[in-house]
Amino acid sequence: MITLALSKGRIFDDSMPLLRAAGIEVLEDPEKSRKLIIGTSRADVRVVLVRASDVPTYVQQGGADLGVAGLDVLLEHDSHGLYRPLDLKIARCRLSVATRADFDYAAAVRQGSRIRVATKYTQLARDHFAAKGVHVDLIKLYGSMELAPLTGLADAIVDLVSTGSTLKANHLVEVEQIMDISARLVVNQAALKLKREPIRALIDAFGQAVAAQAS
Ligand code: PRT
Ligand code: MG
Protein backbone atom coordinates (compact mmCIF):
# COMPACT_ATOMS: atom_id res chain seq x y z
CA MET A 1 0.00 0.00 0.00
CA ILE A 2 1.19 3.51 -0.85
CA THR A 3 -0.17 6.34 1.30
CA LEU A 4 -0.29 9.92 0.02
CA ALA A 5 -0.89 12.76 2.50
CA LEU A 6 -2.88 15.74 1.22
CA SER A 7 -4.61 18.66 2.92
CA LYS A 8 -8.17 19.67 2.13
CA GLY A 9 -8.73 22.79 0.06
CA ARG A 10 -6.37 24.16 -2.54
CA ILE A 11 -3.68 21.47 -2.15
CA PHE A 12 -6.23 18.69 -2.60
CA ASP A 13 -8.02 20.47 -5.45
CA ASP A 14 -4.84 21.31 -7.33
CA SER A 15 -3.43 17.80 -6.80
CA MET A 16 -6.42 16.10 -8.46
CA PRO A 17 -5.43 16.85 -12.08
CA LEU A 18 -1.91 15.56 -11.37
CA LEU A 19 -3.25 12.37 -9.79
CA ARG A 20 -5.64 11.91 -12.67
CA ALA A 21 -2.81 12.33 -15.17
CA ALA A 22 -0.94 9.64 -13.23
CA GLY A 23 -3.95 7.35 -13.70
CA ILE A 24 -5.27 7.70 -10.14
CA GLU A 25 -8.89 8.64 -9.44
CA VAL A 26 -9.74 9.61 -5.83
CA LEU A 27 -12.98 7.88 -4.86
CA GLU A 28 -14.49 10.46 -2.51
CA ASP A 29 -14.88 14.23 -2.22
CA PRO A 30 -13.36 15.35 1.10
CA GLU A 31 -15.72 18.35 1.21
CA LYS A 32 -18.70 15.96 1.30
CA SER A 33 -17.38 13.06 3.33
CA ARG A 34 -15.91 13.08 6.82
CA LYS A 35 -13.54 10.26 6.04
CA LEU A 36 -9.87 10.91 6.64
CA ILE A 37 -8.69 7.95 4.60
CA ILE A 38 -9.90 7.85 1.02
CA GLY A 39 -9.43 5.05 -1.44
CA THR A 40 -8.45 5.51 -5.05
CA SER A 41 -9.03 3.69 -8.31
CA ARG A 42 -5.75 1.93 -7.59
CA ALA A 43 -6.11 -0.73 -4.91
CA ASP A 44 -2.54 -0.07 -3.74
CA VAL A 45 -2.86 3.73 -3.37
CA ARG A 46 -4.78 5.62 -0.70
CA VAL A 47 -5.01 9.27 0.33
CA VAL A 48 -4.94 10.50 3.93
CA LEU A 49 -6.27 13.97 4.76
CA VAL A 50 -4.22 15.97 7.27
CA ARG A 51 -3.73 19.63 8.17
CA ALA A 52 -1.49 21.41 5.65
CA SER A 53 1.15 22.02 8.32
CA ASP A 54 1.06 18.35 9.41
CA VAL A 55 1.97 16.92 5.99
CA PRO A 56 5.76 17.01 6.60
CA THR A 57 5.36 15.30 9.98
CA TYR A 58 3.25 12.49 8.50
CA VAL A 59 5.76 11.88 5.73
CA GLN A 60 8.83 12.17 7.99
CA GLN A 61 7.45 9.71 10.52
CA GLY A 62 6.19 7.25 7.90
CA GLY A 63 2.47 7.84 8.54
CA ALA A 64 2.42 8.53 4.81
CA ASP A 65 4.89 7.55 2.09
CA LEU A 66 4.41 10.72 0.07
CA GLY A 67 2.76 14.07 0.59
CA VAL A 68 2.07 17.42 -0.99
CA ALA A 69 3.03 20.50 1.01
CA GLY A 70 3.60 24.18 0.33
CA LEU A 71 7.21 25.37 0.26
CA ASP A 72 6.22 27.78 3.07
CA VAL A 73 5.26 24.83 5.28
CA LEU A 74 8.40 22.89 4.35
CA LEU A 75 10.76 25.76 5.05
CA GLU A 76 9.17 26.48 8.43
CA HIS A 77 9.43 22.83 9.36
CA ASP A 78 12.65 20.84 9.74
CA SER A 79 13.09 18.67 6.68
CA HIS A 80 15.07 15.80 8.18
CA GLY A 81 14.26 12.49 6.45
CA LEU A 82 12.25 14.17 3.70
CA TYR A 83 13.15 13.72 0.07
CA ARG A 84 11.81 16.57 -2.06
CA PRO A 85 11.97 15.40 -5.68
CA LEU A 86 9.48 17.64 -7.43
CA ASP A 87 8.08 21.15 -7.67
CA LEU A 88 4.43 20.45 -8.53
CA LYS A 89 3.87 24.11 -9.52
CA ILE A 90 0.42 24.13 -7.91
CA ALA A 91 -1.08 26.22 -5.07
CA ARG A 92 1.20 29.04 -6.16
CA CYS A 93 1.54 32.24 -4.23
CA ARG A 94 4.29 34.41 -2.76
CA LEU A 95 5.51 35.18 0.72
CA SER A 96 5.45 38.93 1.21
CA VAL A 97 5.72 41.74 3.71
CA ALA A 98 2.66 43.97 4.01
CA THR A 99 1.98 47.10 6.03
CA ARG A 100 -0.62 49.84 6.37
CA ALA A 101 -0.41 52.29 3.47
CA ASP A 102 0.63 55.08 5.84
CA PHE A 103 3.56 53.12 7.30
CA ASP A 104 7.03 54.14 6.07
CA TYR A 105 8.51 50.68 5.45
CA ALA A 106 11.66 51.98 3.73
CA ALA A 107 12.53 54.00 6.83
CA ALA A 108 11.66 51.12 9.14
CA VAL A 109 14.05 48.68 7.46
CA ARG A 110 17.08 50.95 7.32
CA GLN A 111 20.08 49.08 8.71
CA GLY A 112 20.07 48.89 12.46
CA SER A 113 16.43 49.82 12.91
CA ARG A 114 13.72 47.82 14.65
CA ILE A 115 10.35 46.58 13.38
CA ARG A 116 7.44 44.62 14.91
CA VAL A 117 6.29 41.85 12.61
CA ALA A 118 3.34 39.54 13.10
CA THR A 119 3.38 36.23 11.24
CA LYS A 120 2.71 32.53 11.20
CA TYR A 121 6.11 32.16 9.48
CA THR A 122 8.49 33.18 12.26
CA GLN A 123 11.46 31.22 10.91
CA LEU A 124 11.18 32.64 7.39
CA ALA A 125 10.54 36.15 8.70
CA ARG A 126 13.51 35.99 11.09
CA ASP A 127 15.82 34.87 8.26
CA HIS A 128 14.51 37.53 5.91
CA PHE A 129 15.01 40.47 8.28
CA ALA A 130 18.32 39.14 9.59
CA ALA A 131 19.66 39.10 6.02
CA LYS A 132 18.72 42.79 5.76
CA GLY A 133 20.32 43.63 9.09
CA VAL A 134 16.99 44.69 10.56
CA HIS A 135 16.15 43.94 14.20
CA VAL A 136 12.77 42.31 14.36
CA ASP A 137 10.33 41.71 17.19
CA LEU A 138 8.36 38.70 15.99
CA ILE A 139 4.80 38.11 17.09
CA LYS A 140 3.63 34.58 16.34
CA LEU A 141 0.04 34.35 15.11
CA TYR A 142 -1.92 31.39 13.77
CA GLY A 143 -4.30 33.27 11.48
CA SER A 144 -5.91 36.59 10.50
CA MET A 145 -2.48 38.19 10.29
CA GLU A 146 -4.00 41.16 8.41
CA LEU A 147 -5.54 42.37 11.63
CA ALA A 148 -2.22 42.96 13.37
CA PRO A 149 -1.16 46.23 11.63
CA LEU A 150 -4.74 47.52 11.80
CA THR A 151 -4.95 47.14 15.56
CA GLY A 152 -1.43 48.34 16.35
CA LEU A 153 -0.25 44.88 17.35
CA ALA A 154 2.50 45.05 14.70
CA ASP A 155 4.02 47.36 12.08
CA ALA A 156 4.04 44.70 9.39
CA ILE A 157 2.99 41.17 8.58
CA VAL A 158 4.72 38.40 6.68
CA ASP A 159 2.07 36.32 4.93
CA LEU A 160 1.16 34.52 1.74
CA VAL A 161 -0.40 36.54 -1.05
CA SER A 162 -1.96 35.20 -4.21
CA THR A 163 -4.51 37.57 -5.76
CA GLY A 164 -3.83 40.37 -3.27
CA SER A 165 -7.53 40.81 -2.55
CA THR A 166 -7.24 39.93 1.16
CA LEU A 167 -4.63 42.67 1.65
CA LYS A 168 -6.69 45.11 -0.38
CA ALA A 169 -9.87 44.40 1.58
CA ASN A 170 -7.97 45.25 4.76
CA HIS A 171 -6.26 48.37 3.40
CA LEU A 172 -2.80 46.83 3.52
CA VAL A 173 -0.12 47.15 0.86
CA GLU A 174 2.46 44.59 -0.21
CA VAL A 175 5.77 46.37 0.38
CA GLU A 176 8.21 43.54 -0.34
CA GLN A 177 8.11 40.11 -1.92
CA ILE A 178 10.25 37.58 -0.08
CA MET A 179 9.91 34.46 -2.23
CA ASP A 180 7.74 32.57 -4.68
CA ILE A 181 5.90 29.61 -3.18
CA SER A 182 4.45 26.48 -4.74
CA ALA A 183 3.56 23.02 -3.50
CA ARG A 184 6.21 20.30 -3.50
CA LEU A 185 6.04 16.54 -3.54
CA VAL A 186 7.75 15.12 -0.47
CA VAL A 187 8.70 11.49 0.01
CA ASN A 188 9.70 9.45 3.04
CA GLN A 189 13.29 8.34 2.44
CA ALA A 190 12.85 4.88 3.96
CA ALA A 191 9.68 4.28 1.91
CA LEU A 192 11.58 5.25 -1.22
CA LYS A 193 14.02 2.42 -0.49
CA LEU A 194 11.44 -0.18 0.55
CA LYS A 195 8.85 0.57 -2.15
CA ARG A 196 11.23 1.88 -4.75
CA GLU A 197 9.47 0.71 -7.92
CA PRO A 198 5.92 1.97 -7.31
CA ILE A 199 7.08 5.22 -5.67
CA ARG A 200 9.54 5.98 -8.49
CA ALA A 201 6.75 5.30 -11.00
CA LEU A 202 4.49 7.77 -9.17
CA ILE A 203 7.19 10.46 -9.01
CA ASP A 204 7.81 10.04 -12.74
CA ALA A 205 4.09 10.19 -13.55
CA PHE A 206 3.68 13.37 -11.47
CA GLY A 207 6.75 14.86 -13.14
CA GLN A 208 5.27 14.22 -16.57
CA ALA A 209 1.91 15.66 -15.50
CA VAL A 210 3.60 18.84 -14.22
CA ALA A 211 5.53 19.20 -17.47
CA ALA A 212 2.34 18.67 -19.49
CA GLN A 213 0.43 21.26 -17.42
CA ALA A 214 3.22 23.79 -17.92
CA SER A 215 3.16 23.48 -21.72
O1 PRT B 1 -6.15 26.02 6.92
P1 PRT B 1 -5.09 25.27 7.70
O2 PRT B 1 -4.71 25.96 8.98
O3 PRT B 1 -5.37 23.82 7.86
O4 PRT B 1 -3.76 25.31 6.87
P2 PRT B 1 -3.38 26.33 5.76
O5 PRT B 1 -4.08 27.61 5.89
O6 PRT B 1 -1.88 26.37 5.68
O7 PRT B 1 -3.92 25.54 4.47
P3 PRT B 1 -4.39 26.12 3.09
O8 PRT B 1 -5.10 25.00 2.42
O9 PRT B 1 -5.06 27.42 3.26
O10 PRT B 1 -3.01 26.38 2.35
C1 PRT B 1 -2.20 25.32 1.93
C2 PRT B 1 -1.05 25.85 1.09
O11 PRT B 1 -1.55 26.54 -0.05
C3 PRT B 1 -0.17 26.87 1.79
O12 PRT B 1 0.78 26.24 2.63
C4 PRT B 1 0.47 27.58 0.59
O13 PRT B 1 1.63 26.89 0.18
C5 PRT B 1 -0.60 27.47 -0.51
N1 PRT B 1 -1.29 28.74 -0.83
C6 PRT B 1 -1.40 29.26 -2.07
C7 PRT B 1 -1.91 29.58 0.02
C8 PRT B 1 -2.40 30.65 -0.75
N2 PRT B 1 -2.08 30.41 -2.05
C9 PRT B 1 -3.12 31.73 -0.10
N3 PRT B 1 -3.53 32.69 -0.77
N4 PRT B 1 -2.12 29.55 1.36
C10 PRT B 1 -2.79 30.54 1.94
N5 PRT B 1 -3.29 31.64 1.27
C11 PRT B 1 -4.02 32.64 2.08
C12 PRT B 1 -3.09 33.71 2.68
O14 PRT B 1 -2.52 33.26 3.89
C13 PRT B 1 -4.03 34.89 2.89
O15 PRT B 1 -4.80 34.75 4.06
O16 PRT B 1 -4.95 33.37 1.32
C14 PRT B 1 -4.96 34.74 1.70
C15 PRT B 1 -4.43 35.61 0.59
O17 PRT B 1 -5.00 35.30 -0.62
P4 PRT B 1 -5.32 36.45 -1.67
O18 PRT B 1 -5.75 35.69 -2.92
O19 PRT B 1 -6.40 37.30 -1.12
O20 PRT B 1 -4.05 37.21 -1.91
MG1 MG C 1 -6.11 28.08 5.44
mmCIF file of C-alpha atoms and ligand atoms in Angstrom:
data_model
loop_
_atom_site.group_PDB
_atom_site.id
_atom_site.type_symbol
_atom_site.label_atom_id
_atom_site.label_comp_id
_atom_site.label_asym_id
_atom_site.label_seq_id
_atom_site.Cartn_x
_atom_site.Cartn_y
_atom_site.Cartn_z
ATOM 1 C CA MET A 1 0.000 0.000 0.000
ATOM 2 C CA ILE A 2 1.192 3.512 -0.846
ATOM 3 C CA THR A 3 -0.171 6.336 1.296
ATOM 4 C CA LEU A 4 -0.290 9.917 0.018
ATOM 5 C CA ALA A 5 -0.892 12.763 2.497
ATOM 6 C CA LEU A 6 -2.879 15.744 1.217
ATOM 7 C CA SER A 7 -4.608 18.661 2.920
ATOM 8 C CA LYS A 8 -8.174 19.668 2.129
ATOM 9 C CA GLY A 9 -8.729 22.790 0.057
ATOM 10 C CA ARG A 10 -6.369 24.160 -2.535
ATOM 11 C CA ILE A 11 -3.675 21.468 -2.150
ATOM 12 C CA PHE A 12 -6.234 18.687 -2.599
ATOM 13 C CA ASP A 13 -8.016 20.468 -5.450
ATOM 14 C CA ASP A 14 -4.835 21.315 -7.328
ATOM 15 C CA SER A 15 -3.431 17.804 -6.801
ATOM 16 C CA MET A 16 -6.419 16.097 -8.459
ATOM 17 C CA PRO A 17 -5.431 16.853 -12.084
ATOM 18 C CA LEU A 18 -1.912 15.559 -11.373
ATOM 19 C CA LEU A 19 -3.247 12.372 -9.789
ATOM 20 C CA ARG A 20 -5.641 11.906 -12.672
ATOM 21 C CA ALA A 21 -2.812 12.326 -15.169
ATOM 22 C CA ALA A 22 -0.936 9.643 -13.228
ATOM 23 C CA GLY A 23 -3.949 7.353 -13.702
ATOM 24 C CA ILE A 24 -5.271 7.703 -10.142
ATOM 25 C CA GLU A 25 -8.894 8.639 -9.443
ATOM 26 C CA VAL A 26 -9.737 9.607 -5.829
ATOM 27 C CA LEU A 27 -12.977 7.881 -4.858
ATOM 28 C CA GLU A 28 -14.490 10.459 -2.506
ATOM 29 C CA ASP A 29 -14.878 14.230 -2.225
ATOM 30 C CA PRO A 30 -13.363 15.352 1.103
ATOM 31 C CA GLU A 31 -15.722 18.348 1.206
ATOM 32 C CA LYS A 32 -18.697 15.960 1.305
ATOM 33 C CA SER A 33 -17.380 13.060 3.328
ATOM 34 C CA ARG A 34 -15.914 13.078 6.818
ATOM 35 C CA LYS A 35 -13.541 10.265 6.041
ATOM 36 C CA LEU A 36 -9.872 10.914 6.639
ATOM 37 C CA ILE A 37 -8.687 7.948 4.602
ATOM 38 C CA ILE A 38 -9.897 7.850 1.019
ATOM 39 C CA GLY A 39 -9.434 5.054 -1.442
ATOM 40 C CA THR A 40 -8.446 5.511 -5.047
ATOM 41 C CA SER A 41 -9.030 3.691 -8.307
ATOM 42 C CA ARG A 42 -5.750 1.934 -7.591
ATOM 43 C CA ALA A 43 -6.109 -0.729 -4.915
ATOM 44 C CA ASP A 44 -2.540 -0.072 -3.736
ATOM 45 C CA VAL A 45 -2.855 3.725 -3.373
ATOM 46 C CA ARG A 46 -4.776 5.623 -0.697
ATOM 47 C CA VAL A 47 -5.012 9.274 0.332
ATOM 48 C CA VAL A 48 -4.944 10.498 3.934
ATOM 49 C CA LEU A 49 -6.268 13.974 4.760
ATOM 50 C CA VAL A 50 -4.215 15.971 7.266
ATOM 51 C CA ARG A 51 -3.725 19.629 8.166
ATOM 52 C CA ALA A 52 -1.489 21.412 5.653
ATOM 53 C CA SER A 53 1.150 22.018 8.316
ATOM 54 C CA ASP A 54 1.061 18.353 9.413
ATOM 55 C CA VAL A 55 1.966 16.918 5.987
ATOM 56 C CA PRO A 56 5.760 17.012 6.601
ATOM 57 C CA THR A 57 5.358 15.304 9.977
ATOM 58 C CA TYR A 58 3.251 12.494 8.495
ATOM 59 C CA VAL A 59 5.761 11.880 5.735
ATOM 60 C CA GLN A 60 8.831 12.170 7.994
ATOM 61 C CA GLN A 61 7.448 9.713 10.518
ATOM 62 C CA GLY A 62 6.192 7.255 7.902
ATOM 63 C CA GLY A 63 2.466 7.844 8.540
ATOM 64 C CA ALA A 64 2.421 8.533 4.810
ATOM 65 C CA ASP A 65 4.893 7.554 2.094
ATOM 66 C CA LEU A 66 4.407 10.720 0.075
ATOM 67 C CA GLY A 67 2.765 14.067 0.588
ATOM 68 C CA VAL A 68 2.073 17.419 -0.990
ATOM 69 C CA ALA A 69 3.030 20.497 1.011
ATOM 70 C CA GLY A 70 3.604 24.179 0.334
ATOM 71 C CA LEU A 71 7.208 25.373 0.257
ATOM 72 C CA ASP A 72 6.215 27.776 3.071
ATOM 73 C CA VAL A 73 5.265 24.828 5.282
ATOM 74 C CA LEU A 74 8.399 22.887 4.345
ATOM 75 C CA LEU A 75 10.762 25.763 5.049
ATOM 76 C CA GLU A 76 9.167 26.479 8.431
ATOM 77 C CA HIS A 77 9.434 22.830 9.357
ATOM 78 C CA ASP A 78 12.653 20.840 9.740
ATOM 79 C CA SER A 79 13.091 18.669 6.675
ATOM 80 C CA HIS A 80 15.067 15.800 8.179
ATOM 81 C CA GLY A 81 14.260 12.493 6.450
ATOM 82 C CA LEU A 82 12.252 14.173 3.701
ATOM 83 C CA TYR A 83 13.153 13.718 0.068
ATOM 84 C CA ARG A 84 11.809 16.567 -2.061
ATOM 85 C CA PRO A 85 11.974 15.402 -5.677
ATOM 86 C CA LEU A 86 9.482 17.643 -7.428
ATOM 87 C CA ASP A 87 8.077 21.155 -7.668
ATOM 88 C CA LEU A 88 4.428 20.449 -8.531
ATOM 89 C CA LYS A 89 3.875 24.110 -9.521
ATOM 90 C CA ILE A 90 0.423 24.127 -7.913
ATOM 91 C CA ALA A 91 -1.077 26.220 -5.072
ATOM 92 C CA ARG A 92 1.204 29.038 -6.163
ATOM 93 C CA CYS A 93 1.544 32.242 -4.226
ATOM 94 C CA ARG A 94 4.289 34.406 -2.761
ATOM 95 C CA LEU A 95 5.512 35.176 0.722
ATOM 96 C CA SER A 96 5.448 38.934 1.213
ATOM 97 C CA VAL A 97 5.724 41.738 3.709
ATOM 98 C CA ALA A 98 2.660 43.975 4.015
ATOM 99 C CA THR A 99 1.979 47.104 6.031
ATOM 100 C CA ARG A 100 -0.615 49.839 6.367
ATOM 101 C CA ALA A 101 -0.410 52.288 3.470
ATOM 102 C CA ASP A 102 0.633 55.082 5.844
ATOM 103 C CA PHE A 103 3.563 53.120 7.302
ATOM 104 C CA ASP A 104 7.032 54.137 6.073
ATOM 105 C CA TYR A 105 8.508 50.683 5.451
ATOM 106 C CA ALA A 106 11.657 51.984 3.729
ATOM 107 C CA ALA A 107 12.532 54.003 6.832
ATOM 108 C CA ALA A 108 11.656 51.118 9.141
ATOM 109 C CA VAL A 109 14.049 48.681 7.465
ATOM 110 C CA ARG A 110 17.085 50.947 7.323
ATOM 111 C CA GLN A 111 20.084 49.083 8.714
ATOM 112 C CA GLY A 112 20.069 48.893 12.460
ATOM 113 C CA SER A 113 16.426 49.817 12.908
ATOM 114 C CA ARG A 114 13.723 47.816 14.647
ATOM 115 C CA ILE A 115 10.349 46.581 13.383
ATOM 116 C CA ARG A 116 7.445 44.624 14.906
ATOM 117 C CA VAL A 117 6.294 41.852 12.606
ATOM 118 C CA ALA A 118 3.342 39.541 13.103
ATOM 119 C CA THR A 119 3.383 36.231 11.241
ATOM 120 C CA LYS A 120 2.706 32.529 11.204
ATOM 121 C CA TYR A 121 6.111 32.158 9.478
ATOM 122 C CA THR A 122 8.488 33.176 12.263
ATOM 123 C CA GLN A 123 11.455 31.220 10.908
ATOM 124 C CA LEU A 124 11.185 32.635 7.394
ATOM 125 C CA ALA A 125 10.537 36.151 8.702
ATOM 126 C CA ARG A 126 13.512 35.987 11.085
ATOM 127 C CA ASP A 127 15.824 34.866 8.260
ATOM 128 C CA HIS A 128 14.509 37.533 5.909
ATOM 129 C CA PHE A 129 15.005 40.470 8.276
ATOM 130 C CA ALA A 130 18.317 39.135 9.588
ATOM 131 C CA ALA A 131 19.664 39.101 6.020
ATOM 132 C CA LYS A 132 18.721 42.792 5.757
ATOM 133 C CA GLY A 133 20.318 43.634 9.089
ATOM 134 C CA VAL A 134 16.991 44.693 10.562
ATOM 135 C CA HIS A 135 16.146 43.939 14.198
ATOM 136 C CA VAL A 136 12.767 42.308 14.356
ATOM 137 C CA ASP A 137 10.329 41.707 17.188
ATOM 138 C CA LEU A 138 8.356 38.700 15.993
ATOM 139 C CA ILE A 139 4.796 38.105 17.094
ATOM 140 C CA LYS A 140 3.625 34.579 16.338
ATOM 141 C CA LEU A 141 0.038 34.351 15.106
ATOM 142 C CA TYR A 142 -1.921 31.389 13.769
ATOM 143 C CA GLY A 143 -4.303 33.271 11.477
ATOM 144 C CA SER A 144 -5.915 36.587 10.498
ATOM 145 C CA MET A 145 -2.482 38.192 10.293
ATOM 146 C CA GLU A 146 -3.997 41.156 8.410
ATOM 147 C CA LEU A 147 -5.544 42.369 11.634
ATOM 148 C CA ALA A 148 -2.218 42.959 13.366
ATOM 149 C CA PRO A 149 -1.164 46.229 11.634
ATOM 150 C CA LEU A 150 -4.741 47.522 11.799
ATOM 151 C CA THR A 151 -4.953 47.144 15.557
ATOM 152 C CA GLY A 152 -1.433 48.336 16.347
ATOM 153 C CA LEU A 153 -0.247 44.881 17.346
ATOM 154 C CA ALA A 154 2.501 45.048 14.700
ATOM 155 C CA ASP A 155 4.018 47.357 12.076
ATOM 156 C CA ALA A 156 4.041 44.702 9.395
ATOM 157 C CA ILE A 157 2.995 41.168 8.583
ATOM 158 C CA VAL A 158 4.716 38.401 6.676
ATOM 159 C CA ASP A 159 2.072 36.320 4.927
ATOM 160 C CA LEU A 160 1.158 34.520 1.738
ATOM 161 C CA VAL A 161 -0.396 36.541 -1.055
ATOM 162 C CA SER A 162 -1.964 35.196 -4.205
ATOM 163 C CA THR A 163 -4.506 37.567 -5.757
ATOM 164 C CA GLY A 164 -3.834 40.374 -3.274
ATOM 165 C CA SER A 165 -7.532 40.814 -2.547
ATOM 166 C CA THR A 166 -7.237 39.930 1.160
ATOM 167 C CA LEU A 167 -4.629 42.671 1.648
ATOM 168 C CA LYS A 168 -6.686 45.109 -0.377
ATOM 169 C CA ALA A 169 -9.870 44.403 1.579
ATOM 170 C CA ASN A 170 -7.972 45.250 4.762
ATOM 171 C CA HIS A 171 -6.263 48.371 3.396
ATOM 172 C CA LEU A 172 -2.800 46.831 3.522
ATOM 173 C CA VAL A 173 -0.118 47.152 0.859
ATOM 174 C CA GLU A 174 2.458 44.594 -0.213
ATOM 175 C CA VAL A 175 5.773 46.370 0.375
ATOM 176 C CA GLU A 176 8.207 43.544 -0.340
ATOM 177 C CA GLN A 177 8.106 40.107 -1.923
ATOM 178 C CA ILE A 178 10.253 37.577 -0.079
ATOM 179 C CA MET A 179 9.910 34.457 -2.233
ATOM 180 C CA ASP A 180 7.740 32.570 -4.682
ATOM 181 C CA ILE A 181 5.902 29.614 -3.182
ATOM 182 C CA SER A 182 4.447 26.478 -4.737
ATOM 183 C CA ALA A 183 3.562 23.020 -3.500
ATOM 184 C CA ARG A 184 6.214 20.304 -3.502
ATOM 185 C CA LEU A 185 6.036 16.539 -3.541
ATOM 186 C CA VAL A 186 7.753 15.119 -0.467
ATOM 187 C CA VAL A 187 8.699 11.490 0.007
ATOM 188 C CA ASN A 188 9.696 9.452 3.043
ATOM 189 C CA GLN A 189 13.288 8.340 2.440
ATOM 190 C CA ALA A 190 12.847 4.885 3.959
ATOM 191 C CA ALA A 191 9.683 4.283 1.907
ATOM 192 C CA LEU A 192 11.580 5.246 -1.219
ATOM 193 C CA LYS A 193 14.022 2.416 -0.490
ATOM 194 C CA LEU A 194 11.440 -0.184 0.550
ATOM 195 C CA LYS A 195 8.852 0.568 -2.150
ATOM 196 C CA ARG A 196 11.229 1.880 -4.755
ATOM 197 C CA GLU A 197 9.471 0.710 -7.924
ATOM 198 C CA PRO A 198 5.920 1.974 -7.309
ATOM 199 C CA ILE A 199 7.081 5.224 -5.674
ATOM 200 C CA ARG A 200 9.541 5.976 -8.486
ATOM 201 C CA ALA A 201 6.753 5.305 -10.997
ATOM 202 C CA LEU A 202 4.492 7.770 -9.170
ATOM 203 C CA ILE A 203 7.186 10.464 -9.005
ATOM 204 C CA ASP A 204 7.810 10.039 -12.744
ATOM 205 C CA ALA A 205 4.091 10.194 -13.546
ATOM 206 C CA PHE A 206 3.678 13.374 -11.474
ATOM 207 C CA GLY A 207 6.749 14.857 -13.142
ATOM 208 C CA GLN A 208 5.274 14.217 -16.570
ATOM 209 C CA ALA A 209 1.912 15.658 -15.499
ATOM 210 C CA VAL A 210 3.601 18.843 -14.224
ATOM 211 C CA ALA A 211 5.532 19.200 -17.469
ATOM 212 C CA ALA A 212 2.344 18.666 -19.488
ATOM 213 C CA GLN A 213 0.426 21.263 -17.423
ATOM 214 C CA ALA A 214 3.221 23.787 -17.923
ATOM 215 C CA SER A 215 3.160 23.478 -21.721
HETATM 216 O O1 PRT B 1 -6.146 26.017 6.922
HETATM 217 P P1 PRT B 1 -5.093 25.273 7.704
HETATM 218 O O2 PRT B 1 -4.711 25.961 8.976
HETATM 219 O O3 PRT B 1 -5.365 23.817 7.855
HETATM 220 O O4 PRT B 1 -3.764 25.310 6.865
HETATM 221 P P2 PRT B 1 -3.380 26.328 5.760
HETATM 222 O O5 PRT B 1 -4.079 27.605 5.887
HETATM 223 O O6 PRT B 1 -1.878 26.373 5.679
HETATM 224 O O7 PRT B 1 -3.919 25.544 4.470
HETATM 225 P P3 PRT B 1 -4.394 26.116 3.092
HETATM 226 O O8 PRT B 1 -5.096 24.999 2.422
HETATM 227 O O9 PRT B 1 -5.061 27.420 3.257
HETATM 228 O O10 PRT B 1 -3.008 26.384 2.346
HETATM 229 C C1 PRT B 1 -2.199 25.319 1.931
HETATM 230 C C2 PRT B 1 -1.055 25.849 1.094
HETATM 231 O O11 PRT B 1 -1.550 26.542 -0.052
HETATM 232 C C3 PRT B 1 -0.166 26.871 1.788
HETATM 233 O O12 PRT B 1 0.777 26.238 2.625
HETATM 234 C C4 PRT B 1 0.466 27.584 0.595
HETATM 235 O O13 PRT B 1 1.632 26.894 0.184
HETATM 236 C C5 PRT B 1 -0.603 27.465 -0.509
HETATM 237 N N1 PRT B 1 -1.295 28.742 -0.829
HETATM 238 C C6 PRT B 1 -1.403 29.257 -2.067
HETATM 239 C C7 PRT B 1 -1.913 29.579 0.020
HETATM 240 C C8 PRT B 1 -2.398 30.650 -0.747
HETATM 241 N N2 PRT B 1 -2.082 30.407 -2.046
HETATM 242 C C9 PRT B 1 -3.116 31.730 -0.103
HETATM 243 N N3 PRT B 1 -3.528 32.689 -0.768
HETATM 244 N N4 PRT B 1 -2.122 29.550 1.357
HETATM 245 C C10 PRT B 1 -2.792 30.543 1.943
HETATM 246 N N5 PRT B 1 -3.295 31.642 1.274
HETATM 247 C C11 PRT B 1 -4.023 32.641 2.081
HETATM 248 C C12 PRT B 1 -3.088 33.714 2.680
HETATM 249 O O14 PRT B 1 -2.525 33.258 3.889
HETATM 250 C C13 PRT B 1 -4.034 34.894 2.889
HETATM 251 O O15 PRT B 1 -4.803 34.754 4.056
HETATM 252 O O16 PRT B 1 -4.947 33.366 1.323
HETATM 253 C C14 PRT B 1 -4.956 34.744 1.700
HETATM 254 C C15 PRT B 1 -4.429 35.610 0.587
HETATM 255 O O17 PRT B 1 -5.005 35.295 -0.619
HETATM 256 P P4 PRT B 1 -5.318 36.450 -1.673
HETATM 257 O O18 PRT B 1 -5.753 35.693 -2.919
HETATM 258 O O19 PRT B 1 -6.398 37.300 -1.119
HETATM 259 O O20 PRT B 1 -4.048 37.213 -1.909
HETATM 260 MG MG MG B 2 -6.105 28.082 5.438
#
